[in-house]
Amino acid sequence: MDLAASVGSRLKELREARGVSLSALARRSGVGKATLSELESGRRNPTLETLYALTTALDVPLSSVLYDPAHPATISGDAVDAVLLERFEADTSVTETYRIRIRSGATQESAAHAPGTTEHIVVLAGTAHVGDVNDPALIGPGAHGSWAADTPHVYRAPAGDVEALLVVRCPK
Amino acid sequence: MDLAASVGSRLKELREARGVSLSALARRSGVGKATLSELESGRRNPTLETLYALTTALDVPLSSVLYDPAHPATISGDAVDAVLLERFEADTSVTETYRIRIRSGATQESAAHAPGTTEHIVVLAGTAHVGDVNDPALIGPGAHGSWAADTPHVYRAPAGDVEALLVVRCPK
DNA sequence: GACAGGCGTTCCGTATACGGAACGTTCCGT
DNA sequence: ACGGAACGTTCCGTATACGGAACGCCTGTC
C-alpha cells in the first residue's frame, strides 16, 4: 500500500471519528480544502508543515498518522478488523493502540509475536473470548484482560460482535 | 523552535551517529544532496516521501524524527493533559479513550463521577500512582490498573512524566 | 419551487521542494 | 607539489504541493 494513501485514509478516519467535515477541518487548520481533499484520497504527497497543521487541529500527535510499513502490525484478519488509534515509542518498547471489532461467531488465531510482547484488551461491547490459545479468558463489557503475546493466542466472539480496544506492547 | 529545523537537526544527529556522510546518505536514500543539505539546516519543509526515504535508509521508524513540540492539552488539569482518542457509545454505556500525560511530580485529584463509572489505565512509560484516593496502586510501564471512578480518585507521577492510556466508561 | 448554505471535488496560478550539475574545500596517495 | 576523490554548499530548471475560486450536489427553509 502506498504511504501517502495510508496516511490519507488515516487522517480521514480521525476526522470522521470526530464528526468534523472536510471543510471545517480545512478552515480550522488553515489548510486548503483542495489540499485536504486530495490528501485524504492519497493523491498528494504532503509536506511536514501540512501534516502538522492537520494533526494539531485534530489534537493528535503527528506520529499517530504515520503508518510504518517496517513494522506491519496488521492484526486485521478474517475475524478481526483493527484500526490503529495511536502509536507510542519509548526508549525500550513500542506500544500500539487499536480499536478492534471481532465479528460474531468468528475466531482468529494469532501466531506468537516477538519475545516479551504483551497485549491488553478493554472490551467496550459484547463478550470476547481472548488470550492464550490453551486458556483464553471470557471478558465482558467494561472488563479488561491481558496476556503474553509471544505465544500463540486467540480472539473469539462467541455471541455477537465484540467492540474493544487492544493495546500491543513490544520491546525494541 | 521551528518544526522543520528540529526535524532537520534530528536527522543530522542520526546520520552522524552512524558515521555516514551527507553525500552517502543522499546516494543510499535516493534523495538529492541539495535536498538533504537544506533539510538538515532547517531551510526546507520536507515532503512525507522524502522523510520516509531518509528514515528507512537510516533504518529508523518515521516517527523517530518527529519531535512533538509541546503537545496541546485539551482536557488538561493542573497535572494531567488528556487528548480524546475515541468515543464509543453502546446501548447502556459510553466509553471514552484518552491519551494522557501526567506531569512529573504532580498530583491531580478527580471528584467522583456518575455512579457506576469505572476507569482503566494502561501505562506506556513512567510509573504512575493512580486509583482510589485512599488506596492508589503503583503502575509501571506496560501494566494495567482499574478502579471505580464514582468515588474520588487520584492521578500522580511520583518520578518522571507518565504517558498512559485512560479508558473511562460510564453508564447512561 | 426557488433559494441559501453547507458539503466534497476540480481547476488554476503561484510558491517551493525536488534532483542534477556546478562550485570551493579538505584530505589523501603518489 | 600535484592530481584525484569525496565532502558539503549553492545555483537552476522542472515538477508538484499549495490556497483560492470556481463547480455540482444535497439538504433544509420559506
Short mmCIF file of C-alpha atoms (C1' of nucleotides) in Angstrom, two decimals:
data_model
loop_
_atom_site.label_atom_id
_atom_site.label_comp_id
_atom_site.label_asym_id
_atom_site.label_seq_id
_atom_site.Cartn_x
_atom_site.Cartn_y
_atom_site.Cartn_z
CA MET A 1 0.00 0.00 0.00
CA ASP A 2 1.19 3.46 -0.86
CA LEU A 3 2.41 5.58 2.02
CA ALA A 4 0.57 8.76 1.09
CA ALA A 5 -2.63 6.80 0.62
CA SER A 6 -2.40 5.18 4.04
CA VAL A 7 -1.69 8.48 5.76
CA GLY A 8 -4.60 9.99 3.88
CA SER A 9 -7.07 7.36 4.93
CA ARG A 10 -5.80 7.52 8.49
CA LEU A 11 -6.44 11.27 8.52
CA LYS A 12 -9.89 10.70 7.15
CA GLU A 13 -10.65 8.15 9.87
CA LEU A 14 -9.58 10.56 12.58
CA ARG A 15 -11.60 13.39 11.09
CA GLU A 16 -14.75 11.33 10.68
CA ALA A 17 -14.41 9.80 14.15
CA ARG A 18 -14.76 13.35 15.47
CA GLY A 19 -17.70 14.14 13.23
CA VAL A 20 -15.86 17.04 11.60
CA SER A 21 -16.46 17.87 7.94
CA LEU A 22 -13.63 18.20 5.47
CA SER A 23 -14.42 21.88 5.01
CA ALA A 24 -14.48 22.53 8.75
CA LEU A 25 -11.14 20.86 9.34
CA ALA A 26 -9.62 22.76 6.44
CA ARG A 27 -10.89 26.02 7.92
CA ARG A 28 -9.69 25.22 11.42
CA SER A 29 -6.26 24.03 10.39
CA GLY A 30 -5.62 26.73 7.81
CA VAL A 31 -5.07 24.10 5.13
CA GLY A 32 -6.79 24.50 1.78
CA LYS A 33 -9.82 22.35 1.03
CA ALA A 34 -8.23 21.20 -2.20
CA THR A 35 -5.13 20.11 -0.33
CA LEU A 36 -7.09 18.18 2.27
CA SER A 37 -9.39 16.56 -0.27
CA GLU A 38 -6.58 15.26 -2.44
CA LEU A 39 -4.52 14.34 0.58
CA GLU A 40 -7.26 12.15 2.05
CA SER A 41 -7.65 10.36 -1.23
CA GLY A 42 -3.92 9.71 -1.39
CA ARG A 43 -3.29 11.80 -4.49
CA ARG A 44 -0.82 14.11 -2.82
CA ASN A 45 2.46 13.78 -1.02
CA PRO A 46 2.03 16.17 1.91
CA THR A 47 4.72 18.35 3.42
CA LEU A 48 5.62 18.17 7.08
CA GLU A 49 4.06 21.57 7.66
CA THR A 50 0.72 20.49 6.22
CA LEU A 51 0.65 17.29 8.24
CA TYR A 52 1.49 19.17 11.40
CA ALA A 53 -1.26 21.72 10.87
CA LEU A 54 -3.80 18.94 10.41
CA THR A 55 -2.75 16.74 13.30
CA THR A 56 -2.68 19.63 15.75
CA ALA A 57 -6.13 20.67 14.59
CA LEU A 58 -7.26 17.10 15.26
CA ASP A 59 -5.48 17.11 18.63
CA VAL A 60 -3.42 14.03 17.92
CA PRO A 61 0.34 13.65 17.90
CA LEU A 62 1.93 13.83 14.50
CA SER A 63 3.19 10.28 14.81
CA SER A 64 -0.30 8.84 15.05
CA VAL A 65 -0.97 9.31 11.33
CA LEU A 66 2.23 7.61 10.30
CA TYR A 67 1.66 4.03 9.48
CA ASP A 68 5.01 2.31 9.47
CA PRO A 69 5.37 -0.39 6.81
CA ALA A 70 8.58 -1.55 8.52
CA HIS A 71 6.52 -2.81 11.46
CA PRO A 72 3.48 -4.29 9.77
CA ALA A 73 1.39 -4.84 12.86
CA THR A 74 -1.51 -5.90 10.77
CA ILE A 75 -3.76 -7.68 13.16
CA SER A 76 -6.66 -7.49 10.80
CA GLY A 77 -7.65 -10.87 9.51
CA ASP A 78 -10.69 -12.93 8.79
CA ALA A 79 -12.31 -12.36 12.15
CA VAL A 80 -10.80 -9.13 13.41
CA ASP A 81 -10.83 -5.61 11.96
CA ALA A 82 -8.31 -3.28 13.55
CA VAL A 83 -7.75 0.47 13.24
CA LEU A 84 -4.61 1.99 14.68
CA LEU A 85 -5.57 4.76 17.10
CA GLU A 86 -2.18 5.68 18.39
CA ARG A 87 1.41 4.61 18.41
CA PHE A 88 3.81 5.42 21.21
CA GLU A 89 7.51 4.87 21.05
CA ALA A 90 9.53 4.79 24.28
CA ASP A 91 13.21 4.04 24.81
CA THR A 92 12.82 0.31 25.02
CA SER A 93 9.37 -0.50 23.70
CA VAL A 94 6.72 0.41 21.18
CA THR A 95 3.07 0.46 22.14
CA GLU A 96 0.26 0.48 19.62
CA THR A 97 -3.38 1.01 20.46
CA TYR A 98 -6.04 -0.37 18.17
CA ARG A 99 -9.77 -0.08 18.01
CA ILE A 100 -10.89 -3.58 17.03
CA ARG A 101 -14.04 -5.42 16.13
CA ILE A 102 -14.31 -9.18 16.35
CA ARG A 103 -17.05 -10.48 14.09
CA SER A 104 -19.83 -12.50 15.66
CA GLY A 105 -19.13 -16.22 15.79
CA ALA A 106 -15.67 -15.84 14.30
CA THR A 107 -12.37 -17.00 15.73
CA GLN A 108 -8.93 -15.72 14.86
CA GLU A 109 -5.68 -17.24 15.95
CA SER A 110 -2.56 -15.14 16.04
CA ALA A 111 0.91 -16.60 15.90
CA ALA A 112 3.48 -15.72 18.54
CA HIS A 113 4.84 -12.16 18.29
CA ALA A 114 8.33 -11.01 19.28
CA PRO A 115 9.55 -12.25 22.68
CA GLY A 116 8.37 -10.03 25.51
CA THR A 117 5.29 -8.77 23.66
CA THR A 118 2.22 -8.35 25.80
CA GLU A 119 -1.34 -7.42 24.92
CA HIS A 120 -4.18 -5.78 26.82
CA ILE A 121 -7.83 -5.66 25.90
CA VAL A 122 -10.63 -3.49 27.21
CA VAL A 123 -13.99 -4.66 25.93
CA LEU A 124 -16.45 -1.92 25.01
CA ALA A 125 -19.43 -4.04 23.96
CA GLY A 126 -20.15 -7.74 23.64
CA THR A 127 -18.34 -10.63 25.23
CA ALA A 128 -15.00 -11.86 23.95
CA HIS A 129 -13.03 -15.00 24.45
CA VAL A 130 -9.39 -13.96 24.17
CA GLY A 131 -5.90 -14.74 25.35
CA ASP A 132 -3.61 -17.75 25.41
CA VAL A 133 -4.71 -20.39 22.97
CA ASN A 134 -4.87 -23.00 25.75
CA ASP A 135 -6.51 -20.83 28.36
CA PRO A 136 -8.47 -17.90 26.88
CA ALA A 137 -10.42 -15.68 29.27
CA LEU A 138 -14.05 -14.66 28.93
CA ILE A 139 -14.26 -10.88 29.04
CA GLY A 140 -17.48 -8.88 29.15
CA PRO A 141 -18.33 -5.20 28.55
CA GLY A 142 -16.16 -2.83 30.55
CA ALA A 143 -13.77 -5.56 31.64
CA HIS A 144 -10.07 -5.90 30.99
CA GLY A 145 -7.77 -8.78 30.13
CA SER A 146 -4.11 -9.18 29.33
CA TRP A 147 -1.80 -11.95 28.21
CA ALA A 148 1.65 -12.68 26.88
CA ALA A 149 1.57 -12.40 23.10
CA ASP A 150 4.87 -14.17 22.49
CA THR A 151 2.93 -17.41 22.43
CA PRO A 152 0.03 -18.23 20.11
CA HIS A 153 -3.18 -16.52 21.17
CA VAL A 154 -6.75 -16.29 20.05
CA TYR A 155 -9.56 -13.77 19.55
CA ARG A 156 -13.12 -15.05 19.51
CA ALA A 157 -16.62 -13.59 19.64
CA PRO A 158 -18.85 -16.45 20.78
CA ALA A 159 -22.09 -14.48 20.59
CA GLY A 160 -22.50 -11.12 18.85
CA ASP A 161 -19.93 -8.67 17.55
CA VAL A 162 -17.34 -7.52 20.03
CA GLU A 163 -16.05 -3.93 20.11
CA ALA A 164 -12.85 -3.45 22.03
CA LEU A 165 -9.59 -1.61 22.48
CA LEU A 166 -6.44 -3.62 22.01
CA VAL A 167 -3.06 -2.47 23.28
CA VAL A 168 0.02 -4.22 21.94
CA ARG A 169 3.32 -3.55 23.60
CA CYS A 170 6.51 -4.99 22.17
CA PRO A 171 10.11 -4.42 23.24
CA LYS A 172 12.55 -2.97 20.71
CA MET B 1 11.84 26.14 17.78
CA ASP B 2 10.73 25.65 14.24
CA LEU B 3 9.41 22.22 13.36
CA ALA B 4 11.40 21.79 10.15
CA ALA B 5 14.54 22.86 11.96
CA SER B 6 14.06 20.35 14.76
CA VAL B 7 13.39 17.51 12.34
CA GLY B 8 16.45 18.57 10.38
CA SER B 9 18.77 18.53 13.34
CA ARG B 10 17.34 15.22 14.48
CA LEU B 11 18.12 13.74 11.07
CA LYS B 12 21.61 15.12 11.24
CA GLU B 13 22.10 13.58 14.68
CA LEU B 14 21.01 10.18 13.43
CA ARG B 15 23.19 10.38 10.37
CA GLU B 16 26.30 11.47 12.26
CA ALA B 17 25.73 8.90 14.99
CA ARG B 18 26.14 6.29 12.27
CA GLY B 19 29.21 7.94 10.81
CA VAL B 20 27.52 8.33 7.44
CA SER B 21 28.34 11.31 5.26
CA LEU B 22 25.67 13.55 3.85
CA SER B 23 26.60 12.51 0.33
CA ALA B 24 26.47 8.81 1.19
CA LEU B 25 23.06 9.07 2.81
CA ALA B 26 21.79 11.04 -0.16
CA ARG B 27 23.05 8.35 -2.50
CA ARG B 28 21.65 5.47 -0.50
CA SER B 29 18.26 7.02 0.04
CA GLY B 30 17.85 8.37 -3.49
CA VAL B 31 17.37 11.88 -2.13
CA GLY B 32 19.30 14.75 -3.71
CA LYS B 33 22.28 16.15 -1.87
CA ALA B 34 20.84 19.64 -2.16
CA THR B 35 17.61 18.46 -0.58
CA LEU B 36 19.35 16.77 2.31
CA SER B 37 21.72 19.65 2.93
CA GLU B 38 19.00 22.25 3.14
CA LEU B 39 16.75 19.91 5.06
CA GLU B 40 19.32 19.31 7.78
CA SER B 41 19.83 23.03 8.18
CA GLY B 42 16.09 23.57 8.53
CA ARG B 43 15.71 25.64 5.37
CA ARG B 44 13.24 23.25 3.75
CA ASN B 45 9.86 21.84 4.59
CA PRO B 46 10.20 18.21 3.56
CA THR B 47 7.51 16.07 2.00
CA LEU B 48 6.40 12.81 3.55
CA GLU B 49 8.04 10.87 0.73
CA THR B 50 11.43 12.50 1.33
CA LEU B 51 11.27 11.88 5.06
CA TYR B 52 10.32 8.28 4.53
CA ALA B 53 13.19 7.67 2.10
CA LEU B 54 15.64 9.09 4.61
CA THR B 55 14.36 7.32 7.70
CA THR B 56 14.25 3.94 6.01
CA ALA B 57 17.80 4.48 4.74
CA LEU B 58 18.76 5.22 8.33
CA ASP B 59 16.77 2.20 9.47
CA VAL B 60 14.67 4.09 11.96
CA PRO B 61 10.88 4.38 12.12
CA LEU B 62 9.49 7.52 10.59
CA SER B 63 8.11 8.65 13.91
CA SER B 64 11.54 8.81 15.50
CA VAL B 65 12.46 12.02 13.71
CA LEU B 66 9.30 13.77 14.81
CA TYR B 67 9.70 15.64 17.98
CA ASP B 68 6.35 16.51 19.32
CA PRO B 69 6.77 20.09 20.39
CA ALA B 70 4.55 20.93 23.31
CA HIS B 71 1.63 18.72 22.62
CA PRO B 72 -1.54 20.77 23.06
CA ALA B 73 -3.58 19.97 26.07
CA THR B 74 -7.33 19.82 25.68
CA ILE B 75 -8.96 18.39 28.78
CA SER B 76 -5.96 19.19 30.86
CA GLY B 77 -5.97 19.87 34.56
CA ASP B 78 -3.05 21.01 36.64
CA ALA B 79 -1.23 17.71 36.45
CA VAL B 80 -2.86 15.83 33.60
CA ASP B 81 -3.06 16.57 29.87
CA ALA B 82 -5.61 14.44 28.06
CA VAL B 83 -6.48 14.02 24.40
CA LEU B 84 -9.62 12.16 23.36
CA LEU B 85 -8.70 9.34 21.00
CA GLU B 86 -12.07 7.74 20.60
CA ARG B 87 -15.59 7.71 21.92
CA PHE B 88 -17.82 4.67 21.79
CA GLU B 89 -21.50 4.73 22.59
CA ALA B 90 -23.24 1.44 23.39
CA ASP B 91 -26.83 0.80 24.49
CA THR B 92 -26.21 1.32 28.17
CA SER B 93 -22.86 2.98 28.46
CA VAL B 94 -20.43 5.43 26.91
CA THR B 95 -16.74 4.71 26.79
CA GLU B 96 -14.10 7.33 26.09
CA THR B 97 -10.45 6.62 25.46
CA TYR B 98 -7.86 9.27 26.24
CA ARG B 99 -4.19 9.54 25.69
CA ILE B 100 -2.90 11.20 28.85
CA ARG B 101 0.29 12.60 30.25
CA ILE B 102 0.79 13.10 33.98
CA ARG B 103 3.43 15.70 34.65
CA SER B 104 6.41 14.70 36.73
CA GLY B 105 5.93 15.22 40.44
CA ALA B 106 2.37 16.45 40.02
CA THR B 107 -0.79 15.13 41.61
CA GLN B 108 -4.34 15.56 40.39
CA GLU B 109 -7.44 14.60 42.29
CA SER B 110 -10.66 13.94 40.48
CA ALA B 111 -14.04 14.18 42.11
CA ALA B 112 -16.49 11.28 41.97
CA HIS B 113 -18.07 10.74 38.54
CA ALA B 114 -21.53 9.35 37.83
CA PRO B 115 -22.45 6.19 39.77
CA GLY B 116 -21.21 3.06 38.03
CA THR B 117 -18.35 4.80 36.25
CA THR B 118 -15.16 2.80 36.01
CA GLU B 119 -11.73 3.70 34.70
CA HIS B 120 -8.87 1.68 33.23
CA ILE B 121 -5.31 2.75 32.71
CA VAL B 122 -2.53 1.20 30.65
CA VAL B 123 0.80 2.85 31.35
CA LEU B 124 3.05 3.37 28.33
CA ALA B 125 6.04 4.94 30.01
CA GLY B 126 6.96 6.01 33.52
CA THR B 127 5.42 4.87 36.78
CA ALA B 128 2.08 6.20 37.95
CA HIS B 129 0.32 6.21 41.27
CA VAL B 130 -3.38 6.10 40.44
CA GLY B 131 -6.76 4.90 41.65
CA ASP B 132 -8.89 5.32 44.74
CA VAL B 133 -7.81 8.28 46.81
CA ASN B 134 -7.35 6.08 49.88
CA ASP B 135 -5.67 3.18 48.12
CA PRO B 136 -3.96 4.14 44.86
CA ALA B 137 -1.99 1.48 43.01
CA LEU B 138 1.57 1.82 41.71
CA ILE B 139 1.59 1.01 37.99
CA GLY B 140 4.70 0.67 35.85
CA PRO B 141 5.31 0.62 32.09
CA GLY B 142 3.15 -1.90 30.25
CA ALA B 143 0.99 -2.59 33.29
CA HIS B 144 -2.73 -2.08 33.74
CA GLY B 145 -4.91 -0.83 36.54
CA SER B 146 -8.59 -0.16 37.04
CA TRP B 147 -10.80 1.34 39.71
CA ALA B 148 -14.28 2.61 40.39
CA ALA B 149 -14.46 6.26 39.42
CA ASP B 150 -17.68 7.01 41.26
CA THR B 151 -15.58 7.82 44.29
CA PRO B 152 -12.81 10.40 44.47
CA HIS B 153 -9.62 9.21 42.77
CA VAL B 154 -6.16 10.46 42.12
CA TYR B 155 -3.50 10.62 39.38
CA ARG B 156 0.11 11.08 40.39
CA ALA B 157 3.52 10.84 38.76
CA PRO B 158 5.97 10.36 41.64
CA ALA B 159 9.09 10.36 39.45
CA GLY B 160 9.21 11.46 35.80
CA ASP B 161 6.43 12.13 33.34
CA VAL B 162 3.93 9.35 32.84
CA GLU B 163 2.45 8.52 29.42
CA ALA B 164 -0.67 6.37 29.51
CA LEU B 165 -3.99 5.42 28.01
CA LEU B 166 -7.05 6.13 30.08
CA VAL B 167 -10.38 4.47 29.41
CA VAL B 168 -13.44 5.96 31.11
CA ARG B 169 -16.66 4.01 31.00
CA CYS B 170 -19.83 5.49 32.38
CA PRO B 171 -23.39 4.10 32.27
CA LYS B 172 -26.07 6.18 30.58
"C1'" DG C 1 -40.35 25.61 -6.46
"C1'" DA C 2 -36.81 28.91 -5.58
"C1'" DC C 3 -33.30 29.90 -2.72
"C1'" DA C 4 -29.45 29.73 0.66
"C1'" DG C 5 -25.89 27.34 2.96
"C1'" DG C 6 -23.00 23.58 3.55
"C1'" DC C 7 -20.61 19.80 1.56
"C1'" DG C 8 -16.56 17.49 -1.27
"C1'" DT C 9 -14.26 17.92 -5.83
"C1'" DT C 10 -11.85 20.09 -9.65
"C1'" DC C 11 -9.41 23.80 -11.95
"C1'" DC C 12 -5.65 27.08 -11.92
"C1'" DG C 13 -1.76 30.40 -10.93
"C1'" DT C 14 1.88 30.66 -7.69
"C1'" DA C 15 5.26 29.21 -4.46
"C1'" DT C 16 8.53 25.93 -3.44
"C1'" DA C 17 10.56 21.14 -2.84
"C1'" DC C 18 12.93 18.40 -5.84
"C1'" DG C 19 17.32 16.25 -8.33
"C1'" DG C 20 21.30 17.28 -11.27
"C1'" DA C 21 25.20 19.93 -12.06
"C1'" DA C 22 28.05 23.05 -10.93
"C1'" DC C 23 31.33 25.04 -7.10
"C1'" DG C 24 35.12 25.59 -3.39
"C1'" DT C 25 37.26 22.95 0.26
"C1'" DT C 26 39.73 19.26 2.56
"C1'" DC C 27 42.06 15.02 2.69
"C1'" DC C 28 44.57 11.64 0.85
"C1'" DG C 29 48.21 8.76 -2.26
"C1'" DT C 30 51.89 9.18 -5.27
"C1'" DA D 1 53.64 19.62 -5.08
"C1'" DC D 2 50.33 17.79 -7.67
"C1'" DG D 3 46.21 15.08 -9.01
"C1'" DG D 4 42.05 12.68 -7.65
"C1'" DA D 5 38.25 11.71 -4.77
"C1'" DA D 6 34.99 12.74 -1.50
"C1'" DC D 7 32.93 16.16 1.20
"C1'" DG D 8 29.05 19.86 1.97
"C1'" DT D 9 27.02 24.05 -0.32
"C1'" DT D 10 24.87 26.80 -3.91
"C1'" DC D 11 22.64 27.51 -8.35
"C1'" DC D 12 18.99 26.33 -11.57
"C1'" DG D 13 15.19 24.23 -14.38
"C1'" DT D 14 11.37 21.28 -13.53
"C1'" DA D 15 7.80 19.00 -11.08
"C1'" DT D 16 4.41 19.46 -7.83
"C1'" DA D 17 2.14 20.89 -3.30
"C1'" DC D 18 -0.17 24.82 -2.09
"C1'" DG D 19 -4.52 28.06 -1.34
"C1'" DG D 20 -8.34 30.44 -3.67
"C1'" DA D 21 -12.12 30.23 -6.62
"C1'" DA D 22 -14.90 28.10 -9.12
"C1'" DC D 23 -18.15 23.88 -9.69
"C1'" DG D 24 -22.08 20.40 -8.93
"C1'" DC D 25 -24.58 18.06 -5.37
"C1'" DC D 26 -27.61 17.73 -1.16
"C1'" DT D 27 -30.47 19.35 2.50
"C1'" DG D 28 -33.04 22.46 4.82
"C1'" DT D 29 -36.36 26.69 4.91
"C1'" DC D 30 -39.83 29.93 3.48
#
